[in-house]
CSV table of C-alpha atoms in Angstrom, one decimal:
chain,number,residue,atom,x,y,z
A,13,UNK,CA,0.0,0.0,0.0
A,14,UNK,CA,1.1,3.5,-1.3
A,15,UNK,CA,2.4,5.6,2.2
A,16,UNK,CA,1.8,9.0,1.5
A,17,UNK,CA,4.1,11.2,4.8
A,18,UNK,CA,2.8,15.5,5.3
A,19,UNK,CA,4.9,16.9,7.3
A,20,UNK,CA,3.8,19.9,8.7
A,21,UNK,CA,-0.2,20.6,10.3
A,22,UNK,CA,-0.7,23.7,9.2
A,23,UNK,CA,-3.3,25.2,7.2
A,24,UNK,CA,-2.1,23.3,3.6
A,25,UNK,CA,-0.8,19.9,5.6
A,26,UNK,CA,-3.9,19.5,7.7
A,27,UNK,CA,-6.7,19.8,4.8
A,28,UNK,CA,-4.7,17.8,2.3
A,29,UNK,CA,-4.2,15.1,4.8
A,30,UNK,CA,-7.8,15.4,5.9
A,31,UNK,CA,-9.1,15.4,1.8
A,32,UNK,CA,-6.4,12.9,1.4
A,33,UNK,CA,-7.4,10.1,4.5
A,34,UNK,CA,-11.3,11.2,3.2
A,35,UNK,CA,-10.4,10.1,-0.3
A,36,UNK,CA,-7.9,7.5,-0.2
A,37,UNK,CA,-7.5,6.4,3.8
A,38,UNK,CA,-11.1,5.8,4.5
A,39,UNK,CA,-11.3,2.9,1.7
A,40,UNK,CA,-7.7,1.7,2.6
A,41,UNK,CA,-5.7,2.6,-0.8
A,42,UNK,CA,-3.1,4.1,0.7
A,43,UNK,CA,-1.6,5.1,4.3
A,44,UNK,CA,-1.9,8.6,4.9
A,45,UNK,CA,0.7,10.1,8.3
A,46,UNK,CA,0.4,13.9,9.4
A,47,UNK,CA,3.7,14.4,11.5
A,48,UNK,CA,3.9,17.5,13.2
A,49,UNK,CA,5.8,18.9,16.5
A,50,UNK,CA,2.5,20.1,18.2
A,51,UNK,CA,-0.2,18.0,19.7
A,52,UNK,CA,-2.8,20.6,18.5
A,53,UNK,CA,-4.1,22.7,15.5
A,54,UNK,CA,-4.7,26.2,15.6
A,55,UNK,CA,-5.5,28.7,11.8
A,56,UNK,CA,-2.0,31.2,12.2
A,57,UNK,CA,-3.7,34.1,11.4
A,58,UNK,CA,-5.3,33.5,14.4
A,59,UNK,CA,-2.3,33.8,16.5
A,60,UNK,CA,-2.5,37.6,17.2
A,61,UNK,CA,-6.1,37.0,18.4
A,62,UNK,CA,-4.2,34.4,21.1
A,63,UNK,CA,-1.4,36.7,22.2
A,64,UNK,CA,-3.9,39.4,23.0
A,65,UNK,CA,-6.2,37.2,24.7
A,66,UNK,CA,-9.5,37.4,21.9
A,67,UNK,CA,-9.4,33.9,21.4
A,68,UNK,CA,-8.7,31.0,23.8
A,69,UNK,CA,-6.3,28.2,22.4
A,70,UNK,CA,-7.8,26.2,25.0
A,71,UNK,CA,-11.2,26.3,23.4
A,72,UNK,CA,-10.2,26.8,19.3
A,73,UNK,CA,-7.5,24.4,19.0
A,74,UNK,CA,-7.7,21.3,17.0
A,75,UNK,CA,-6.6,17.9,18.3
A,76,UNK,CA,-4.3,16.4,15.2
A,77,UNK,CA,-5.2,12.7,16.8
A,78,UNK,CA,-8.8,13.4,17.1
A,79,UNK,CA,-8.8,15.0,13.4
A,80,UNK,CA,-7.0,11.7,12.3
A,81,UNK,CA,-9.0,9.2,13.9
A,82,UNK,CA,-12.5,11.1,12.0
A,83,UNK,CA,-10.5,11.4,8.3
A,84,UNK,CA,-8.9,8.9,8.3
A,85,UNK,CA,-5.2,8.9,8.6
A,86,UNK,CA,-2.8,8.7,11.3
A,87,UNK,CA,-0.8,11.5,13.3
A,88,UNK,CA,2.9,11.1,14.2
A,89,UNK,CA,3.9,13.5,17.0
A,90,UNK,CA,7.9,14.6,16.2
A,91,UNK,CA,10.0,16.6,13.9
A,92,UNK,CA,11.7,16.6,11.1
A,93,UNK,CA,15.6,16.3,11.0
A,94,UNK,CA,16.3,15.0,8.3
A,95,UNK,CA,15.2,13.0,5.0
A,96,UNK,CA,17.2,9.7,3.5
A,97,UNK,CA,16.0,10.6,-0.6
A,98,UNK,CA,17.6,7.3,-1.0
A,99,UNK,CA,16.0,5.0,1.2
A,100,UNK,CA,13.1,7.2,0.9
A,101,UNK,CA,12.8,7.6,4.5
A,102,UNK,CA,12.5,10.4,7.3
A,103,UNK,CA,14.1,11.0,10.2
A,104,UNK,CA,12.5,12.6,13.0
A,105,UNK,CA,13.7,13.5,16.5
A,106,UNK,CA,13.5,11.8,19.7
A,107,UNK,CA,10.8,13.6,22.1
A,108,UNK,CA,11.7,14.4,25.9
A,109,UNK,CA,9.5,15.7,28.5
A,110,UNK,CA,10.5,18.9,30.7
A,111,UNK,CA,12.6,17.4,33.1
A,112,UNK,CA,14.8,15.8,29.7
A,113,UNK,CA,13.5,12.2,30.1
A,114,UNK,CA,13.2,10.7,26.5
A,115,UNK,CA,10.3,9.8,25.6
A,116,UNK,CA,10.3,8.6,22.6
A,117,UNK,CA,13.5,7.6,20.5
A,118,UNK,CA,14.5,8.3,17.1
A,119,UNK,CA,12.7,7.1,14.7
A,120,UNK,CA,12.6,6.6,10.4
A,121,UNK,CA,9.8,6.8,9.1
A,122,UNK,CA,9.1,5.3,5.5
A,123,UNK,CA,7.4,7.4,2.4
A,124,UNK,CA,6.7,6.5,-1.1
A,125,UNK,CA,5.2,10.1,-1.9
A,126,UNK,CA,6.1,13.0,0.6
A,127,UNK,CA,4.4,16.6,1.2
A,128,UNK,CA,6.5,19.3,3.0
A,129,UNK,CA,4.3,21.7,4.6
A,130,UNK,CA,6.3,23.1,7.4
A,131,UNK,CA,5.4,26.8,7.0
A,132,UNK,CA,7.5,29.5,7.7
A,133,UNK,CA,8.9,31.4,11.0
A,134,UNK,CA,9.7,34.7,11.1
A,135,UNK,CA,12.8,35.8,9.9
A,136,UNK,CA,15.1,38.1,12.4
A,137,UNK,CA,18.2,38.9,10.0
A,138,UNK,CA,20.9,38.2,11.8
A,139,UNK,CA,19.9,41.4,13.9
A,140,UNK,CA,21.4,41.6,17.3
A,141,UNK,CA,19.5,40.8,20.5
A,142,UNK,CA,16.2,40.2,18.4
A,143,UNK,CA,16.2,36.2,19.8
A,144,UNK,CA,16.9,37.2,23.0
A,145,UNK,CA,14.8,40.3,23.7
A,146,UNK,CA,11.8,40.1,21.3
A,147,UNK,CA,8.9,37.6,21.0
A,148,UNK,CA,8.1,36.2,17.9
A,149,UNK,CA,4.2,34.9,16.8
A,150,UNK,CA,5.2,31.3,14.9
A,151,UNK,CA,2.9,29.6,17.0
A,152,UNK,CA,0.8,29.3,20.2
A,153,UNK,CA,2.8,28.5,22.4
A,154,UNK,CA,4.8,32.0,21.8
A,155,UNK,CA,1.1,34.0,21.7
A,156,UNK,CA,0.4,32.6,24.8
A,157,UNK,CA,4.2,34.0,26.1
A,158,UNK,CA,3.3,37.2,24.8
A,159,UNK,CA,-0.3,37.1,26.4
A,160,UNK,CA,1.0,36.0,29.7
A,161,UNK,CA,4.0,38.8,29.5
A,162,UNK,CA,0.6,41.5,28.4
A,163,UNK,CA,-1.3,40.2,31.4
A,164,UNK,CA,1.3,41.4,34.0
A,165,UNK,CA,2.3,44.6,32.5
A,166,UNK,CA,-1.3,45.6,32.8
A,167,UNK,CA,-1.8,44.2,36.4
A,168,UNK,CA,1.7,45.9,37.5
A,169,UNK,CA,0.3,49.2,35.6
A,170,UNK,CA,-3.3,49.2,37.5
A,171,UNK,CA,-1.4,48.4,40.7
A,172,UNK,CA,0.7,51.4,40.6
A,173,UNK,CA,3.9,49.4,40.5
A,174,UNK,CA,4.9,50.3,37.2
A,175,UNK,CA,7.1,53.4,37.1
A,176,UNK,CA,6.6,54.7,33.6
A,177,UNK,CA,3.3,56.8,32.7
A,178,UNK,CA,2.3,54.1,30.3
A,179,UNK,CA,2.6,50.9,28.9
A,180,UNK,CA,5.0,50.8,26.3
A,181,UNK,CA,4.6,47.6,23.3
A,182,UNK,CA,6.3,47.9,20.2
A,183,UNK,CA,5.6,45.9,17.2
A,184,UNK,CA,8.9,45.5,14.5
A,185,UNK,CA,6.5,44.6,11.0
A,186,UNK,CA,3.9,46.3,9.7
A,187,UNK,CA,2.4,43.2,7.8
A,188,UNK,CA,-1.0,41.5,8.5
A,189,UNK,CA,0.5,40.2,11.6
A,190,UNK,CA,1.7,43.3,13.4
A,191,UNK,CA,-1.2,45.4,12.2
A,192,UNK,CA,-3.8,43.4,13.7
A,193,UNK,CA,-1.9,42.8,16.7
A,194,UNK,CA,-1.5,46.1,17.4
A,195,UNK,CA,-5.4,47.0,17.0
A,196,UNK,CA,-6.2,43.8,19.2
A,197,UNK,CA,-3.9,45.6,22.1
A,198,UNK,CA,-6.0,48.3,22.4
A,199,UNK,CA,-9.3,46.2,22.3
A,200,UNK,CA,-7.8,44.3,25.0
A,201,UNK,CA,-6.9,47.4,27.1
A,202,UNK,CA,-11.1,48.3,27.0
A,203,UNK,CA,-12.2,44.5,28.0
A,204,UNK,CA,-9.7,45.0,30.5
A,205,UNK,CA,-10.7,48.3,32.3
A,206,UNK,CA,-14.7,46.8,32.0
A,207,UNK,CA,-13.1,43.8,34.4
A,208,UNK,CA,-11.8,45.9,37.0
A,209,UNK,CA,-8.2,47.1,36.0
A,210,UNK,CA,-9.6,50.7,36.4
A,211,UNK,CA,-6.3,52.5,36.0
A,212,UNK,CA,-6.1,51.1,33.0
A,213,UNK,CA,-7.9,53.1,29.8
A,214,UNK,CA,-6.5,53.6,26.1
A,215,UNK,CA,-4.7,56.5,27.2
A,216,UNK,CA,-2.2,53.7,29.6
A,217,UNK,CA,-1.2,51.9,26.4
A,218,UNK,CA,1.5,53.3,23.9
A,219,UNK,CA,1.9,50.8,20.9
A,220,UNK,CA,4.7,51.9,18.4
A,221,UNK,CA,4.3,49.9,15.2
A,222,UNK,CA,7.7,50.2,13.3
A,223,UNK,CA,8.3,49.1,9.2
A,224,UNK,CA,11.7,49.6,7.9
A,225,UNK,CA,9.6,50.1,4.2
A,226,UNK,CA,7.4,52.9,2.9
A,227,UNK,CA,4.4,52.4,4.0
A,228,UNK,CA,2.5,49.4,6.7
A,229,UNK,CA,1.0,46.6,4.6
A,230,UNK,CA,3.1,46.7,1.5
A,231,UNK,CA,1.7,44.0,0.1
A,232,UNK,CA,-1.4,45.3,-0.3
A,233,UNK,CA,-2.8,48.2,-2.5
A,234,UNK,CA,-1.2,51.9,-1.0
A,235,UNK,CA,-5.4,53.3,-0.9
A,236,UNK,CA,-5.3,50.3,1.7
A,237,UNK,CA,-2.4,50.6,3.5
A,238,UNK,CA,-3.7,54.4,3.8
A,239,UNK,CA,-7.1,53.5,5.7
A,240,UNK,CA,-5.2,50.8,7.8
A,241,UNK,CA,-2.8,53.4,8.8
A,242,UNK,CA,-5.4,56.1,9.6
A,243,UNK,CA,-7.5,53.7,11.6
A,244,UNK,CA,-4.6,52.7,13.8
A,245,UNK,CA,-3.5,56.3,14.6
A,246,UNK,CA,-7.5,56.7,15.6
A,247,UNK,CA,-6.4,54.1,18.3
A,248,UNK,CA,-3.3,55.6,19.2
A,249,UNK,CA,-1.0,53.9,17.6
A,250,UNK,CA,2.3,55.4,16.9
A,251,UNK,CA,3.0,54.1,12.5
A,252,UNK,CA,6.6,54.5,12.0
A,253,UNK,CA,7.8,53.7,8.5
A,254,UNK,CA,10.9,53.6,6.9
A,255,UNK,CA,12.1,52.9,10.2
A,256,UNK,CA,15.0,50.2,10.3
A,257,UNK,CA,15.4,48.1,13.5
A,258,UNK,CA,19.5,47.6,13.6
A,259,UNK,CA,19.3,46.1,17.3
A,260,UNK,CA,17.0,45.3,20.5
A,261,UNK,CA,17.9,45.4,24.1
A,262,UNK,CA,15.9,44.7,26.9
A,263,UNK,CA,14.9,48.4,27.1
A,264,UNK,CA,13.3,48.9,23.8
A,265,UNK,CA,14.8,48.8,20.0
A,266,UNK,CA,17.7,51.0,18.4
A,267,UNK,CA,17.1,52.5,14.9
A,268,UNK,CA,19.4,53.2,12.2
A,269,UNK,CA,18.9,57.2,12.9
A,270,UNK,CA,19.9,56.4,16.0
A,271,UNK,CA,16.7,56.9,18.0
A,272,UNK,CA,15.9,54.8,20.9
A,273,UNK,CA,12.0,53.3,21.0
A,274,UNK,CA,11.3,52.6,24.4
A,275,UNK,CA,9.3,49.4,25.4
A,276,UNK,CA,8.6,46.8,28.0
A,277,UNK,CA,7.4,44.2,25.8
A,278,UNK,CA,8.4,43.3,21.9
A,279,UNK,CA,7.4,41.0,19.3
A,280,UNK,CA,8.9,40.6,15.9
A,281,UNK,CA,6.9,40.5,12.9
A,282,UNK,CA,9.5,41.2,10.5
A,283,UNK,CA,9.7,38.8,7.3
A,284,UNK,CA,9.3,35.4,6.9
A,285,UNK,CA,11.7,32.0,6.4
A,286,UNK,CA,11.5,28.4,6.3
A,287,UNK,CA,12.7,26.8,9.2
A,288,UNK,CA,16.9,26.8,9.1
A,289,UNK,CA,17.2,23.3,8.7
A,290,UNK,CA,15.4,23.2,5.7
A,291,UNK,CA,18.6,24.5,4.0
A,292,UNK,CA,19.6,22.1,1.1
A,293,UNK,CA,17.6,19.3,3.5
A,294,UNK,CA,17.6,15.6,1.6
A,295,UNK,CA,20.1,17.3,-1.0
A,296,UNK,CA,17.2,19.0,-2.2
A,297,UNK,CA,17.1,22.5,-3.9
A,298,UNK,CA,16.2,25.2,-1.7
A,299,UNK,CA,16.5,29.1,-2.1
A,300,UNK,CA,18.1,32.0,0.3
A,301,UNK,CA,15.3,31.5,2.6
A,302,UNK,CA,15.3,28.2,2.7
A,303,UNK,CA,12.0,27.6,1.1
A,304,UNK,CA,11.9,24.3,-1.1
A,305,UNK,CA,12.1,25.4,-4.7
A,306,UNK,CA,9.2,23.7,-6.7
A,307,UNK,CA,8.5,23.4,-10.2
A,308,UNK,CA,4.7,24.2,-12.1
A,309,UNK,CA,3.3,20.6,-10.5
A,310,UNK,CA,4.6,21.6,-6.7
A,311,UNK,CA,7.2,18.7,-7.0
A,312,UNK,CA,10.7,19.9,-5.7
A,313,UNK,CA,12.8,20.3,-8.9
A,314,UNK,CA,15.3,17.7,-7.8
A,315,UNK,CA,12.5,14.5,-6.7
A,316,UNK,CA,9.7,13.8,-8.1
A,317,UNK,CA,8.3,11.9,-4.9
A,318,UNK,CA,8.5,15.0,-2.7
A,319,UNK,CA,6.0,17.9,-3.1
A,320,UNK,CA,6.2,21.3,-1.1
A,321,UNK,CA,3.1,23.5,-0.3
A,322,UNK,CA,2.4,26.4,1.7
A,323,UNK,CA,5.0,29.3,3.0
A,324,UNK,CA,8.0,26.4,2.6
A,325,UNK,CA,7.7,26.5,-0.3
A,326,UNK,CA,8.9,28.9,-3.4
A,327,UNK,CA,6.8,28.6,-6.5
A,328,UNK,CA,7.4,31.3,-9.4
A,329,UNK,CA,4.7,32.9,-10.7
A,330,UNK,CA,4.2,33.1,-14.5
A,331,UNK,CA,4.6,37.1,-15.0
A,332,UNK,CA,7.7,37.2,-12.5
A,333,UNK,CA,7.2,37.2,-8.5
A,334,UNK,CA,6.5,34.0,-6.7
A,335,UNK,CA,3.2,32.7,-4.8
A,336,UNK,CA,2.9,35.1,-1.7
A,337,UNK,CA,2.9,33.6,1.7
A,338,UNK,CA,-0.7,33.2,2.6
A,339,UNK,CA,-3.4,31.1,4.0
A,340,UNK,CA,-5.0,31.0,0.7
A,341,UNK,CA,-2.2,29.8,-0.7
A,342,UNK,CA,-1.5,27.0,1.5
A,343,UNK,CA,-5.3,26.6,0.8
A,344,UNK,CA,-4.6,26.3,-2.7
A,345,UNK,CA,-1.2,24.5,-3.0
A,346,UNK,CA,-3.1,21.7,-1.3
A,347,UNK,CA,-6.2,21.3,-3.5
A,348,UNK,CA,-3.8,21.1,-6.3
A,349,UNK,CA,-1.2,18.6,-4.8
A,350,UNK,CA,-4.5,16.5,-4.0
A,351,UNK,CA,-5.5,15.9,-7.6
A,352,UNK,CA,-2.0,15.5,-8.5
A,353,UNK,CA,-1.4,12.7,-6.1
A,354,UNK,CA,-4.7,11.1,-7.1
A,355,UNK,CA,-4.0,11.8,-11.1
A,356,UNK,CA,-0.6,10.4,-10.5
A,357,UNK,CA,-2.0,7.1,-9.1
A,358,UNK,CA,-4.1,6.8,-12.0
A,359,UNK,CA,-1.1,7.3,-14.4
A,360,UNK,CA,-2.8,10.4,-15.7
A,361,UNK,CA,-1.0,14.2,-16.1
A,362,UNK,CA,-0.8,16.2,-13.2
A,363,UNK,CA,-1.8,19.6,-14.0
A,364,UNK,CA,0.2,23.3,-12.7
A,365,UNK,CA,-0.7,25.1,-10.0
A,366,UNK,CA,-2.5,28.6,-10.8
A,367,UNK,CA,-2.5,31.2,-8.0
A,368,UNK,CA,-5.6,33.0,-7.7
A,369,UNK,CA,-5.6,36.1,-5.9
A,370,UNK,CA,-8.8,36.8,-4.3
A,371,UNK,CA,-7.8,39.6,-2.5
A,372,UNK,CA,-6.2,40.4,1.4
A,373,UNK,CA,-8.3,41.8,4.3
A,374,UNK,CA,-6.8,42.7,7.5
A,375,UNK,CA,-8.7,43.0,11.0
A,376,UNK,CA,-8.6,46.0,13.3
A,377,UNK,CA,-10.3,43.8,15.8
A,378,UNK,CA,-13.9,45.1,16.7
A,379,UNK,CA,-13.0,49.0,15.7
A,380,UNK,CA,-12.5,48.1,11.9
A,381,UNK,CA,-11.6,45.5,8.8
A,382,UNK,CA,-10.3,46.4,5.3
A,383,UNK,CA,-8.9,45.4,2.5
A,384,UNK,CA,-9.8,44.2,-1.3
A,385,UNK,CA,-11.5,41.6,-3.0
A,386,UNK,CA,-10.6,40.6,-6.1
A,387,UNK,CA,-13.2,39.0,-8.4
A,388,UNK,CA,-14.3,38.1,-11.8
A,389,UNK,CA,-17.0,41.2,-11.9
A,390,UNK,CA,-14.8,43.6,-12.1
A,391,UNK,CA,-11.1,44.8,-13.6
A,392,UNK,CA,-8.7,44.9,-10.6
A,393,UNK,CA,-9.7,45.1,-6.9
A,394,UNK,CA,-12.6,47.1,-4.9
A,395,UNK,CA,-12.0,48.1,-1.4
A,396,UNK,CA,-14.1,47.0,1.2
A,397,UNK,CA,-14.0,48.3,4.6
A,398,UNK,CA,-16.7,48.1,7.9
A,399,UNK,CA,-19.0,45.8,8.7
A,400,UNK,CA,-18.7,43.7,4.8
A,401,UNK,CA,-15.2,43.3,5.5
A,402,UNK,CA,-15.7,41.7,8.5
A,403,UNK,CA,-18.0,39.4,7.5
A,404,UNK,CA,-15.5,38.0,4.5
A,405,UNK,CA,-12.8,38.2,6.7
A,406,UNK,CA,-14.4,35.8,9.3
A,407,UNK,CA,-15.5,33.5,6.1
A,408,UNK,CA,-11.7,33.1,5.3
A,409,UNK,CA,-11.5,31.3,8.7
A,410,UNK,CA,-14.5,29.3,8.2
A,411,UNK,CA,-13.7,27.9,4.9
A,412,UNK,CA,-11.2,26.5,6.4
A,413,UNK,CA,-12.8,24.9,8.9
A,414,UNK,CA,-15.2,23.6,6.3
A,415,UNK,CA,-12.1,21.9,4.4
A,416,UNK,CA,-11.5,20.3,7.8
A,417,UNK,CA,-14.7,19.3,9.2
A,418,UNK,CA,-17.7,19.6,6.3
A,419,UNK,CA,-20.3,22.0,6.4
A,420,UNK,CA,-23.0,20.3,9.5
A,421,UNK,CA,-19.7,20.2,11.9
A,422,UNK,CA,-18.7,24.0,11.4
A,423,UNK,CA,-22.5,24.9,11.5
A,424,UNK,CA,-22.3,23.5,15.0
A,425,UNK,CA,-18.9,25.2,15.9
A,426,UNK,CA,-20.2,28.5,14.8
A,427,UNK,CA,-22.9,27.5,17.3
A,428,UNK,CA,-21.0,26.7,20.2
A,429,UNK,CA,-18.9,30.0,19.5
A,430,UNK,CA,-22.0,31.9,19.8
A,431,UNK,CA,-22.8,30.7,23.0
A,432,UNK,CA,-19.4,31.0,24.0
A,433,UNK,CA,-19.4,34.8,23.3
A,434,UNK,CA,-22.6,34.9,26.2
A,435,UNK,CA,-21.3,32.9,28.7
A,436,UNK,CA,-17.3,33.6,28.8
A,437,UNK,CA,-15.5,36.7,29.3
A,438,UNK,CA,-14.6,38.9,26.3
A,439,UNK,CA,-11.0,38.6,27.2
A,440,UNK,CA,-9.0,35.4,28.0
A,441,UNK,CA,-8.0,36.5,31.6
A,442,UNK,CA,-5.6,34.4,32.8
């Protein structure tokens, strides 16, 4: 029987091997394995709603070996160290608890077709003391680091125990990820004083949102990045752009003027790489960023057995430019490398991937959403903004789930979020 190894749960691995364990695993034509380091699932575009306490992992998280017992396929818990292109094997790391106690031993495990779908993890460039003085969002277990580190600012602030005036955050990237985050602060500040931190009010909060390019959002239209920018400063937060981090301390960041930007919590949104030992992994090709270089089918240009999907990897588009790190890429990526795996089976032609833009939206949290669509009605894009916005922008997150779970399931999760929204707080509070 055909074993068919994803590495990586993200967005791309989980629905391919999901619509892969559906397809092929459920009537036992070939063996489908999810490995991934985390026990649990959570959409990464979600992961600023975690750090600032909008969303509970606890309660939005996805088991991977509940998800593989319902579709089909079976989860491996480990990572990736290496990959035998000869044997056609992988190699994955032994586990150990907190105290150091293995676990679980190194292990190979076997592949006739391979997916790598690691994702990406943001990408300090070489700059000093960013590792050791910033947080970064990769994944929730580093949202929940920055929630916790939020949480007693705030309580040492409403105390009286913090000697500064304010609360001072600062935010190096002005993509989707440090955008929203910094909206999501200040909604956090309001739930907060409506709990009983009544010291603390918009004014106690000073978020500085630093972009070493021209403008926040550059990969979006500039009319966008424009409405972004003037809703943040609404909030209060302080847009500095073509502002270049050249080191961090644990007082704040240094500049290339020169200035100093004060702060008592950072996170690091800058840029984006594939994990460093991805470089030249198996032999195969990858570029400067480590990203697995692909061809038009998503196989790596050096094996055809091995696919890459998602932020890992680099896929040139037609006109110049490659596919843009996304969620709807990843969404994409793995429809396509689905019927190519099945085609393949069949001996039939696998068919290239076509990226299809259908636009970016970006959430302010409750105070705003904007961005464009990009459709077949009209030439271009049309901005959308308010309550429409929202609305698509939440869809984004439950097609998704629908890819995951089929449309009665994420009916009753929409459901149970509902009543969750009654009977919980507003704010994750611990």
């Amino acid at each position: 029987m055909q074993k068919i190894v994803i590495v990586g749960g993200g967005a791309g691995g989980l629905e391919l091997a999901t619509q892969l364990g559906n397809k092929l695993g459920r009537h036992k034509k070939a063996e489908i394995t999810l490995v991934d380091r985390n026990q649990t699932h959570l959409w990464k575009p979600l992961l600023h709603e975690i750090a600032a306490g909008s969303m509970d992992e606890g309660i939005d998280a996805l088991s991977y070996l509940a998800q593989a017992h319902h579709h089909h396929f079976t989860f491996r818990l480990g990572t990736l160290t290496e990959i035998n292109r000869e044997q056609k094997s992988l190699r994955l790391a032994e586990i150990r608890d907190e105290d150091g106690q293995v676990l679980v031993e190194e292990r190979d495990l076997p592949y006739d077709t391979l997916v790598m779908a690691l994702g990406s993890a943001s990408n300090d460039f070489g700059t000093p003391g960013v590792k050791e003085h910033c947080i970064f969002l990769d994944n929730p277990h580093q949202a929940q680091r920055f929630h916790n580190q939020m949480l007693n600012l705030f309580l040492k602030y409403s105390a009286g125990t913090q000697p500064q005036k304010k609360v001072n955050i600062a935010i190096v990237g002005g993509g989707a990820t440090g955008v929203e985050l910094s909206a999501e602060l200040y909604n956090a500040v309001k739930e907060l004083h409506s709990y009983g931190y009544k010291e603390l009010g918009g004014e106690a909060l000073n978020v500085t949102l630093v972009e070493a390019g021209e403008r926040i959002l550059p990969a979006l239209p500039p009319r966008i990045s424009a409405a972004a920018e003037l809703e943040l400063k609404k909030l209060g937060v302080n847009v500095l752009t073509q502002t270049m981090v050249t080191r961090a301390d644990a007082d704040g960041l240094e500049t290339k003027s020169g200035e100093k930007i004060h702060a008592d919590l950072m996170v690091w949104a800058a840029g984006i790489k594939a994990p460093d030992f991805m470089k030249d992994i198996g032999g195969l090709e990858t570029n400067r960023i480590n990203q697995l270089v692909v061809t038009s089918t998503l196989q790596t240009t050096r094996d055809e057995d091995i696919y890459a999907i998602g932020d890992c990897a680099s896929c040139a588009l037609p006109g110049g430019g490659f596919v843009p790190p996304r969620a709807q890429s990843a969404h994409q990526m793995a429809s396509r490398v689905l019927a190519n795996i099945i085609a393949r089976r069949k001996g039939k032609a696998q068919q290239d991937y076509v990226y299809k833009d259908y636009g970016s939206l970006v959430s302010l949290s409750r105070f705003s959403t904007v961005g464009s669509l990009m459709g077949n009605l009209m030439r271009g894009s049309m901005m959308v903004e308010g309550k429409i916005a929202r609305m698509v922008y939440i869809s984004l997150y439950r097609m998704h789930q629908i890819a995951l779970h089929g449309y009665f399931k994420t009916g009753l999760m929409m459901l149970s979020g509902s009543i969750n929204r009654v009977i919980r707080p507003k704010l994750k509070l611990h």
